[in-house]
Structures are given as structure tokens and as C-alpha cells.
């Protein structure tokens, strides 16, 4: 980072009032803020093994594409520590790490950041050589670097995206792509945070984001702490506000971006993109390049996680649909590149044709 960039990032961070650490990676534990308990309770979960981390990714204690990648990196550093404590030799340590990698990768299939982080860690353990004793320290340092790097990417995304809005913009966001979904600052919310630092007259419409309510619970919490004006709306109200001319721009995060720019994000994002196109409202995706998967030609190939239908028919143990009601629960959908005005990355704002822009950006930066 140049001194100028360091100063700009420092200014953005000090303008932010949110002081939460979504993921902390220590030698003997990975600490996660419990995103199921938020916003009513701020409590932390202490993971002491990679299996604990995997379970916490699966049950949504930690969620959001970059955050689960960072947590998985921390989980692998715990696996290396266990291997050292068990006195495993180099070959057995590598085998234990592969087992942990498989277990972590099996938790959630859509966000490619998880695979990206595991691959980064794999590069590190391939360098451990025949000295397993060094492996735990190396993997801990690498996991912590991945965490810090994610915050830096978010700050850069925020800086690039903040320039895109007219004064007083009313911005719609879907799900939570904030500090809680990353190692800090956020992608879509990072853009909104940075824009707000320059223009305190902007405001946000927050889709509640059924069925997990990441918008109503987590995005609203983050915006409230920041003092950014917002209104929560239920997902089915978005069309009304587009039609009334109350939305100037949309900014969302991403879980995986295919080579042609098709983008998987939280279920409901596609609907918002269609509304934005119909009403001539710019639709921005904000994501680090670790979310880009050039191995997939288009969005058809992105695996979509299907979660437990009970998460649709019930909320926090309270059943809302009749006993025996069948339900479907795709956790993500794909927004076609044609509906996306631009993708805001740490390398800059990528505009159509997105396929060429992504290929170019991935030449210089590491993509997922
Ligand atoms: O199921 P979740 O809560 O993990 O889904 C999160 C999203 O869809 C986010 O928008 C995406 O991961 C981007 S987070 C910076």
C-alpha cells in the first residue's frame, strides 16, 4: 500500500463507528461473533478445532462469502496445530490437512471464497516441507494474513464504489454484505459506508431478506451503529419503491461471479436486478476478486445451495406454515451479467463487457 492509500484507509476506518471483529484467528482458537444471535445479543463463539469451525459455517454462526473463507483459513490453522500436538510426521500432517480442507469445503457450496481461501492455505502447507513443526506457525500466519488482506480489499472496494452515487442517493441493498459478512468493513456495505463518509445525506433501503433475515437483523444493525439513515422493507415491497421512484441505485454483494459476469448472491437478488433494469436504476455488485471464478463460463454452472426447507416454514423454532407443508429453499440465485451495471472490486469499477473486464482484472490480481 502506498502511504496515500494507508491514509485513505485509515480515514475510512476512523469514520466508521462499528468496532466488531467478525472473525479472530489465534493460535489456539478461532473466535466468531454469533450472527444467529445478532442483533439482540452480541456474543462470541470459540472454535478450538477445524470441525468446530465447519459446524459454525454450516449453522450460519459465521456467514457471508469472504467471512466463511477467512474462518475456514483459521480452521485449517487449527488443524495444523492439532497435527503438531499429535506428533504427526509431515506426510500424516498433510493428510490431516486435506481431510480438514474437504470437511470445510463441504459446508457450503456456493461461495467460491471458501475454496479460494482453502487453496491459499494449501499453497502454504505445500511449502512446509518435511518439518511439520513449522507448519502450524506458517499456517497461522497465512490465515491471519488472509484476514487482514480481506479488510484491505473491502476498504479498496469502498473507495472505488463511493464515487458512483449522486448526492443524497437512496440506495437499496439485499442481504448483508457488511463487516459481518467479511473480515471487516464489508463489500456492498463498505461502498455505502465510504459513500456516507463523503455524503451524510444518503440513505438506505434494506431488504429484510427472507428466510434468514440477514437484512433486517444484520444490515440494519450495522447501519444503525454507523448512524446511516435506513428503512427496513420486506422483500416484496421493493417493486413498489422502484415504481414510486424512491430508489436511485442498488448495491449488493456476491458469492460467486462466473467468467461472463453472471453473479450468484443471496436468494432474491435476481428479482431486485430485474426490477432495477425495468426501472432504469443502476445495479452494482461489490465483491473482492476472490469471488470471481473464471473456471465457470457462466452462472448456469454455479452450484446453488439448497438449505433445510424448515428454515422457510419456521422462524427461530416458531412454525409459520401448516404442519406438513412442503417448501423449497434455494439459498442463492443468479443475476445475469446483462442486469449488472458494474462490478465494484478492489482493482476498480468493472463495466461491461464484464467478461473482458473480469479477464483483465484477474490477470493482475488473484481471483477465486
Ligand atoms: O447465506 P449467507 O448469509 O452466507 O449469504 C450471504 C450473501 O449472499 C452475501 O450477499 C454475500 O455472501 C456477499 S458478502 C460480502
Short mmCIF file of C-alpha atoms and ligand atoms in Angstrom, two decimals:
data_model
loop_
_atom_site.label_atom_id
_atom_site.label_comp_id
_atom_site.label_asym_id
_atom_site.label_seq_id
_atom_site.Cartn_x
_atom_site.Cartn_y
_atom_site.Cartn_z
CA UNK A 1 0.00 0.00 0.00
CA UNK A 2 1.25 3.48 -0.79
CA UNK A 3 1.32 5.98 2.13
CA UNK A 4 -1.59 7.73 0.43
CA UNK A 5 -3.68 4.54 0.36
CA UNK A 6 -2.80 3.85 4.01
CA UNK A 7 -4.01 7.34 4.93
CA UNK A 8 -7.24 6.95 2.96
CA UNK A 9 -7.95 3.57 4.55
CA UNK A 10 -7.14 4.95 8.00
CA UNK A 11 -9.58 7.81 7.38
CA UNK A 12 -12.34 5.41 6.28
CA UNK A 13 -11.80 3.18 9.30
CA UNK A 14 -11.81 6.06 11.74
CA UNK A 15 -15.03 7.43 10.19
CA UNK A 16 -16.66 4.05 10.91
CA UNK A 17 -18.17 3.55 14.38
CA UNK A 18 -18.54 -0.21 14.05
CA UNK A 19 -15.77 -1.88 16.03
CA UNK A 20 -16.78 -5.52 15.61
CA UNK A 21 -14.32 -8.29 14.66
CA UNK A 22 -16.33 -10.86 12.73
CA UNK A 23 -13.56 -13.46 12.83
CA UNK A 24 -10.45 -13.53 15.02
CA UNK A 25 -7.75 -16.08 14.37
CA UNK A 26 -5.49 -17.05 17.26
CA UNK A 27 -3.02 -19.91 17.66
CA UNK A 28 -5.44 -22.00 19.73
CA UNK A 29 -8.87 -20.76 18.67
CA UNK A 30 -10.96 -19.05 16.04
CA UNK A 31 -13.41 -16.62 17.60
CA UNK A 32 -16.61 -15.76 15.74
CA UNK A 33 -19.30 -13.23 16.51
CA UNK A 34 -22.51 -15.26 16.66
CA UNK A 35 -24.55 -13.96 13.71
CA UNK A 36 -27.55 -16.08 14.64
CA UNK A 37 -27.82 -14.28 17.99
CA UNK A 38 -27.46 -10.78 16.50
CA UNK A 39 -28.87 -8.16 16.74
CA UNK A 40 -30.38 -8.85 20.16
CA UNK A 41 -27.33 -10.41 21.70
CA UNK A 42 -23.65 -9.75 20.97
CA UNK A 43 -21.87 -12.93 21.93
CA UNK A 44 -18.82 -14.78 20.69
CA UNK A 45 -18.26 -18.43 19.86
CA UNK A 46 -14.85 -20.01 20.47
CA UNK A 47 -13.86 -22.73 17.97
CA UNK A 48 -10.98 -24.95 19.07
CA UNK A 49 -10.86 -27.35 16.08
CA UNK A 50 -11.48 -27.26 12.35
CA UNK A 51 -14.60 -29.36 13.00
CA UNK A 52 -15.96 -26.60 15.28
CA UNK A 53 -15.36 -24.05 12.53
CA UNK A 54 -17.05 -26.25 9.91
CA UNK A 55 -20.08 -26.66 12.15
CA UNK A 56 -20.28 -22.90 12.69
CA UNK A 57 -20.15 -22.23 8.95
CA UNK A 58 -22.89 -24.78 8.36
CA UNK A 59 -25.20 -23.40 11.07
CA UNK A 60 -24.70 -19.75 9.96
CA UNK A 61 -22.93 -18.56 13.11
CA UNK A 62 -20.48 -17.16 10.55
CA UNK A 63 -21.87 -16.38 7.10
CA UNK A 64 -21.11 -14.18 4.11
CA UNK A 65 -18.76 -15.31 1.35
CA UNK A 66 -15.48 -13.64 2.43
CA UNK A 67 -16.11 -14.30 6.14
CA UNK A 68 -16.56 -18.04 5.65
CA UNK A 69 -13.35 -18.15 3.60
CA UNK A 70 -11.44 -16.38 6.38
CA UNK A 71 -12.99 -18.65 9.04
CA UNK A 72 -12.02 -21.74 7.01
CA UNK A 73 -8.43 -20.49 6.78
CA UNK A 74 -8.48 -20.19 10.58
CA UNK A 75 -9.91 -23.71 10.82
CA UNK A 76 -7.02 -25.07 8.79
CA UNK A 77 -4.51 -23.38 11.05
CA UNK A 78 -6.20 -25.16 13.99
CA UNK A 79 -5.91 -28.46 12.07
CA UNK A 80 -2.16 -27.88 11.66
CA UNK A 81 -1.82 -27.16 15.37
CA UNK A 82 -3.67 -30.39 16.27
CA UNK A 83 -1.39 -32.32 13.91
CA UNK A 84 1.67 -30.85 15.64
CA UNK A 85 0.28 -31.64 19.10
CA UNK A 86 -0.42 -35.20 17.99
CA UNK A 87 3.21 -35.51 16.86
CA UNK A 88 2.26 -36.37 13.25
CA UNK A 89 5.03 -36.57 10.69
CA UNK A 90 5.00 -34.44 7.52
CA UNK A 91 3.01 -36.90 5.39
CA UNK A 92 0.41 -37.50 8.11
CA UNK A 93 0.14 -33.74 8.71
CA UNK A 94 -0.57 -33.16 5.02
CA UNK A 95 -3.18 -35.94 5.05
CA UNK A 96 -4.84 -34.41 8.14
CA UNK A 97 -4.91 -31.02 6.44
CA UNK A 98 -6.50 -32.49 3.30
CA UNK A 99 -9.18 -34.11 5.46
CA UNK A 100 -9.85 -30.78 7.18
CA UNK A 101 -9.94 -28.98 3.80
CA UNK A 102 -12.51 -31.46 2.47
CA UNK A 103 -14.61 -31.10 5.60
CA UNK A 104 -14.57 -27.30 5.42
CA UNK A 105 -15.29 -27.23 1.67
CA UNK A 106 -18.30 -29.49 2.17
CA UNK A 107 -20.05 -26.98 4.44
CA UNK A 108 -21.49 -24.53 1.91
CA UNK A 109 -21.12 -24.92 -1.86
CA UNK A 110 -21.96 -21.57 -3.45
CA UNK A 111 -19.41 -19.02 -2.18
CA UNK A 112 -16.15 -19.59 -4.04
CA UNK A 113 -14.22 -17.54 -1.46
CA UNK A 114 -14.24 -20.66 0.72
CA UNK A 115 -12.40 -22.66 -1.94
CA UNK A 116 -10.14 -19.70 -2.66
CA UNK A 117 -9.06 -19.47 0.99
CA UNK A 118 -8.54 -23.24 1.27
CA UNK A 119 -6.39 -23.16 -1.90
CA UNK A 120 -4.33 -20.29 -0.46
CA UNK A 121 -3.73 -22.36 2.68
CA UNK A 122 -2.88 -25.42 0.58
CA UNK A 123 -0.12 -23.47 -1.16
CA UNK A 124 1.25 -22.67 2.30
CA UNK A 125 1.26 -26.25 3.58
CA UNK A 126 2.83 -27.47 0.36
CA UNK A 127 5.77 -25.29 1.41
CA UNK A 128 6.06 -26.77 4.89
CA UNK A 129 8.48 -29.38 3.57
CA UNK A 130 9.37 -32.21 5.91
CA UNK A 131 9.31 -30.12 9.04
CA UNK A 132 5.75 -30.42 10.37
CA UNK A 133 6.75 -28.37 13.43
CA UNK A 134 6.89 -25.24 11.26
CA UNK A 135 3.60 -25.93 9.56
CA UNK A 136 1.31 -24.75 12.36
CA UNK A 137 3.13 -21.42 12.69
CA UNK A 138 3.18 -20.90 8.92
CA UNK A 139 -0.50 -21.68 8.52
CA UNK A 140 -1.45 -19.44 11.44
CA UNK A 141 0.47 -16.55 9.90
CA UNK A 142 -1.08 -17.19 6.48
CA UNK A 143 -4.63 -17.36 7.88
CA UNK A 144 -4.11 -14.09 9.75
CA UNK A 145 -2.74 -12.51 6.58
CA UNK A 146 -5.80 -13.65 4.61
CA UNK A 147 -7.96 -11.97 7.26
CA UNK A 148 -6.07 -8.67 7.12
CA UNK A 149 -6.00 -8.80 3.32
CA UNK A 150 -9.78 -9.15 3.23
CA UNK A 151 -10.25 -5.96 5.25
CA UNK A 152 -7.86 -4.17 2.91
CA UNK A 153 -9.76 -5.40 -0.16
CA UNK A 154 -13.04 -4.18 1.35
CA UNK A 155 -11.59 -0.74 2.00
CA UNK A 156 -10.42 -0.52 -1.59
CA UNK A 157 -13.84 -1.64 -2.82
CA UNK A 158 -15.40 1.04 -0.62
CA UNK A 159 -13.15 3.74 -2.05
CA UNK A 160 -13.87 2.79 -5.66
CA UNK A 161 -17.60 2.41 -5.14
CA UNK A 162 -18.13 5.59 -3.14
CA UNK A 163 -17.71 7.71 -6.26
CA UNK A 164 -20.70 6.19 -8.05
CA UNK A 165 -23.64 7.95 -6.38
CA UNK A 166 -25.28 11.31 -6.79
CA UNK A 167 -25.66 13.45 -3.63
CA UNK A 168 -28.48 12.25 -1.41
CA UNK A 169 -28.71 8.89 -3.19
CA UNK A 170 -31.31 6.41 -1.92
CA UNK A 171 -29.66 3.02 -2.15
CA UNK A 172 -31.30 -0.40 -1.93
CA UNK A 173 -29.30 -3.35 -0.62
CA UNK A 174 -30.21 -7.00 -0.20
CA UNK A 175 -28.94 -9.44 2.44
CA UNK A 176 -25.86 -8.46 4.46
CA UNK A 177 -22.62 -7.76 2.64
CA UNK A 178 -21.18 -5.77 5.50
CA UNK A 179 -18.45 -6.03 8.12
CA UNK A 180 -20.23 -9.14 9.39
CA UNK A 181 -20.00 -10.87 6.00
CA UNK A 182 -16.28 -10.16 5.62
CA UNK A 183 -13.28 -9.81 7.90
CA UNK A 184 -14.31 -6.16 8.33
CA UNK A 185 -15.80 -3.06 6.63
CA UNK A 186 -17.82 -5.03 4.07
CA UNK A 187 -18.29 -5.05 0.31
CA UNK A 188 -21.71 -3.60 -0.58
CA UNK A 189 -21.95 -2.02 2.88
CA UNK A 190 -18.29 -0.97 2.56
CA UNK A 191 -19.31 1.02 -0.52
CA UNK A 192 -22.26 2.52 1.38
CA UNK A 193 -20.04 3.29 4.42
CA UNK A 194 -17.43 5.03 2.28
CA UNK A 195 -20.10 6.93 0.31
CA UNK A 196 -21.75 8.03 3.56
CA UNK A 197 -18.42 9.31 4.89
CA UNK A 198 -18.41 11.71 1.92
CA UNK A 199 -22.17 12.38 1.75
CA UNK A 200 -24.12 12.11 5.02
CA UNK A 201 -27.38 12.82 3.14
CA UNK A 202 -27.54 9.38 1.53
CA UNK A 203 -29.99 6.80 2.85
CA UNK A 204 -30.55 3.08 2.52
CA UNK A 205 -33.50 0.78 1.93
CA UNK A 206 -32.75 -2.60 3.48
CA UNK A 207 -34.48 -5.70 2.11
CA UNK A 208 -35.29 -7.87 5.12
CA UNK A 209 -34.02 -10.92 3.17
CA UNK A 210 -36.21 -13.89 3.97
CA UNK A 211 -35.80 -16.51 5.29
CA UNK A 212 -32.72 -15.75 7.46
CA UNK A 213 -33.39 -12.01 7.68
CA UNK A 214 -29.78 -11.00 7.17
CA UNK A 215 -31.04 -7.58 6.04
CA UNK A 216 -33.43 -6.88 8.91
CA UNK A 217 -31.14 -8.34 11.58
CA UNK A 218 -27.57 -7.71 10.43
CA UNK A 219 -27.53 -4.92 7.84
CA UNK A 220 -29.94 -2.84 9.92
CA UNK A 221 -27.72 -3.41 12.96
CA UNK A 222 -24.57 -2.32 11.13
CA UNK A 223 -26.23 0.77 9.62
CA UNK A 224 -27.70 1.70 12.99
CA UNK A 225 -24.31 1.56 14.69
CA UNK A 226 -22.86 3.72 11.89
CA UNK A 227 -25.68 6.27 12.12
CA UNK A 228 -26.51 5.77 8.43
CA UNK A 229 -30.23 6.51 7.84
CA UNK A 230 -32.15 3.42 6.71
CA UNK A 231 -35.54 1.78 6.48
CA UNK A 232 -36.09 -1.96 6.55
CA UNK A 233 -38.63 -3.18 4.00
CA UNK A 234 -39.97 -6.66 3.48
CA UNK A 235 -38.65 -8.17 0.26
CA UNK A 236 -42.00 -7.93 -1.51
CA UNK A 237 -42.08 -4.12 -1.08
CA UNK A 238 -39.07 -3.44 -3.31
CA UNK A 239 -41.14 -3.27 -6.53
CA UNK A 240 -43.39 -0.63 -5.01
CA UNK A 241 -40.44 1.60 -4.10
CA UNK A 242 -38.88 1.22 -7.57
CA UNK A 243 -42.20 2.20 -9.14
CA UNK A 244 -42.51 5.24 -6.86
CA UNK A 245 -39.06 6.40 -7.98
CA UNK A 246 -37.67 6.06 -4.45
CA UNK A 247 -34.55 4.06 -5.37
CA UNK A 248 -31.57 5.67 -7.12
CA UNK A 249 -29.16 2.71 -7.07
CA UNK A 250 -28.82 -0.89 -5.89
CA UNK A 251 -25.64 -2.30 -4.32
CA UNK A 252 -25.35 -5.96 -3.39
CA UNK A 253 -22.57 -8.41 -2.58
CA UNK A 254 -21.74 -11.66 -4.36
CA UNK A 255 -20.96 -15.27 -3.53
CA UNK A 256 -19.56 -16.28 -6.91
CA UNK A 257 -19.07 -14.43 -10.17
CA UNK A 258 -18.67 -16.55 -13.32
CA UNK A 259 -16.31 -15.61 -16.16
CA UNK A 260 -19.08 -13.83 -18.10
CA UNK A 261 -20.13 -11.75 -15.06
CA UNK A 262 -23.22 -13.77 -14.08
CA UNK A 263 -23.36 -13.40 -10.31
CA UNK A 264 -24.71 -15.64 -7.56
CA UNK A 265 -25.86 -13.82 -4.44
CA UNK A 266 -28.50 -14.25 -1.75
CA UNK A 267 -31.84 -15.54 -2.96
CA UNK A 268 -33.96 -12.58 -4.07
CA UNK A 269 -31.09 -10.66 -5.65
CA UNK A 270 -32.16 -11.70 -9.14
CA UNK A 271 -35.66 -10.30 -8.56
CA UNK A 272 -34.16 -6.97 -7.48
CA UNK A 273 -31.94 -6.90 -10.58
CA UNK A 274 -34.96 -7.38 -12.87
CA UNK A 275 -36.78 -4.56 -11.10
CA UNK A 276 -33.73 -2.31 -11.38
CA UNK A 277 -33.44 -2.99 -15.11
CA UNK A 278 -37.15 -2.38 -15.68
CA UNK A 279 -36.91 0.97 -13.88
CA UNK A 280 -33.58 2.10 -15.33
CA UNK A 281 -31.87 2.06 -11.91
CA UNK A 282 -28.14 1.17 -11.80
CA UNK A 283 -27.45 -2.23 -10.25
CA UNK A 284 -23.98 -2.61 -8.73
CA UNK A 285 -22.31 -5.77 -7.43
CA UNK A 286 -19.49 -5.16 -4.91
CA UNK A 287 -17.08 -8.06 -4.41
CA UNK A 288 -13.40 -8.86 -3.98
CA UNK A 289 -11.74 -10.65 -6.89
CA UNK A 290 -11.54 -13.77 -4.69
CA UNK A 291 -15.28 -14.07 -5.52
CA UNK A 292 -14.56 -14.39 -9.26
CA UNK A 293 -14.45 -17.95 -10.58
CA UNK A 294 -13.05 -17.90 -14.11
CA UNK A 295 -13.30 -21.70 -14.27
CA UNK A 296 -17.06 -21.33 -14.77
CA UNK A 297 -18.16 -19.95 -18.14
CA UNK A 298 -21.49 -18.65 -16.85
CA UNK A 299 -23.95 -18.67 -13.99
CA UNK A 300 -25.61 -21.91 -15.09
CA UNK A 301 -22.60 -23.73 -13.65
CA UNK A 302 -22.67 -22.11 -10.22
CA UNK A 303 -23.77 -24.65 -7.58
CA UNK A 304 -26.75 -23.32 -5.67
CA UNK A 305 -27.00 -24.39 -2.03
CA UNK A 306 -30.36 -25.90 -1.08
CA UNK A 307 -30.95 -25.48 2.64
CA UNK A 308 -33.38 -27.11 5.00
CA UNK A 309 -37.00 -26.28 3.99
CA UNK A 310 -37.81 -25.94 7.70
CA UNK A 311 -35.89 -22.64 7.57
CA UNK A 312 -38.69 -21.39 5.27
CA UNK A 313 -41.67 -22.88 7.07
CA UNK A 314 -40.44 -21.82 10.54
CA UNK A 315 -38.56 -18.91 12.04
CA UNK A 316 -36.49 -19.45 15.19
CA UNK A 317 -38.47 -22.54 16.04
CA UNK A 318 -41.86 -20.90 15.50
CA UNK A 319 -43.76 -22.63 12.74
CA UNK A 320 -45.45 -20.24 10.30
CA UNK A 321 -46.69 -22.74 7.67
CA UNK A 322 -49.09 -25.58 8.47
CA UNK A 323 -47.63 -28.83 9.77
CA UNK A 324 -46.59 -30.96 6.82
CA UNK A 325 -46.33 -28.01 4.39
CA UNK A 326 -43.74 -28.71 1.69
CA UNK A 327 -41.22 -25.94 0.97
CA UNK A 328 -38.18 -25.21 -1.19
CA UNK A 329 -35.12 -23.35 -0.01
CA UNK A 330 -32.51 -22.34 -2.59
CA UNK A 331 -30.19 -20.06 -0.60
CA UNK A 332 -28.87 -18.15 -3.64
CA UNK A 333 -29.90 -17.14 -7.14
CA UNK A 334 -28.02 -15.97 -10.21
CA UNK A 335 -28.27 -12.46 -11.63
CA UNK A 336 -27.36 -12.41 -15.32
CA UNK A 337 -24.47 -10.17 -16.34
CA UNK A 338 -26.89 -8.26 -18.58
CA UNK A 339 -28.65 -6.90 -15.47
CA UNK A 340 -25.43 -5.65 -13.85
CA UNK A 341 -24.33 -2.05 -14.40
CA UNK A 342 -20.86 -2.60 -12.95
CA UNK A 343 -18.89 -4.81 -10.58
CA UNK A 344 -17.03 -2.86 -7.91
CA UNK A 345 -13.79 -4.65 -6.99
CA UNK A 346 -10.61 -3.78 -5.15
CA UNK A 347 -9.00 -3.33 -8.58
CA UNK A 348 -11.57 -0.73 -9.66
CA UNK A 349 -15.06 -0.49 -11.12
CA UNK A 350 -15.52 -3.07 -13.88
CA UNK A 351 -18.02 -2.13 -16.58
CA UNK A 352 -19.50 -4.16 -19.44
CA UNK A 353 -18.45 -6.08 -21.35
CA UNK A 354 -17.88 -7.79 -18.00
CA UNK A 355 -16.27 -10.91 -19.43
CA UNK A 356 -13.37 -8.90 -20.86
CA UNK A 357 -13.16 -6.65 -17.78
CA UNK A 358 -13.00 -9.64 -15.40
CA UNK A 359 -10.40 -11.43 -17.52
CA UNK A 360 -8.27 -8.29 -17.48
CA UNK A 361 -8.67 -7.74 -13.71
CA UNK A 362 -7.79 -11.37 -13.00
CA UNK A 363 -4.51 -11.03 -14.87
CA UNK A 364 -3.09 -8.74 -12.22
CA UNK A 365 -4.96 -9.80 -9.08
CA UNK A 366 -5.72 -13.18 -7.58
CA UNK A 367 -9.17 -14.41 -8.45
CA UNK A 368 -11.07 -17.23 -6.78
O1 LIG B 1 -26.30 -17.17 3.29
P1 LIG B 1 -25.37 -16.03 3.56
O2 LIG B 1 -25.84 -15.12 4.65
O3 LIG B 1 -23.96 -16.51 3.76
O4 LIG B 1 -25.39 -15.19 2.21
C1 LIG B 1 -24.62 -14.03 2.15
C2 LIG B 1 -24.75 -13.29 0.87
O5 LIG B 1 -25.43 -13.71 -0.04
C3 LIG B 1 -23.90 -12.07 0.72
O6 LIG B 1 -24.55 -11.11 -0.04
C4 LIG B 1 -22.59 -12.47 0.02
O7 LIG B 1 -22.00 -13.54 0.68
C5 LIG B 1 -21.64 -11.36 -0.07
S1 LIG B 1 -20.96 -10.98 1.50
C6 LIG B 1 -19.78 -9.79 1.31
#
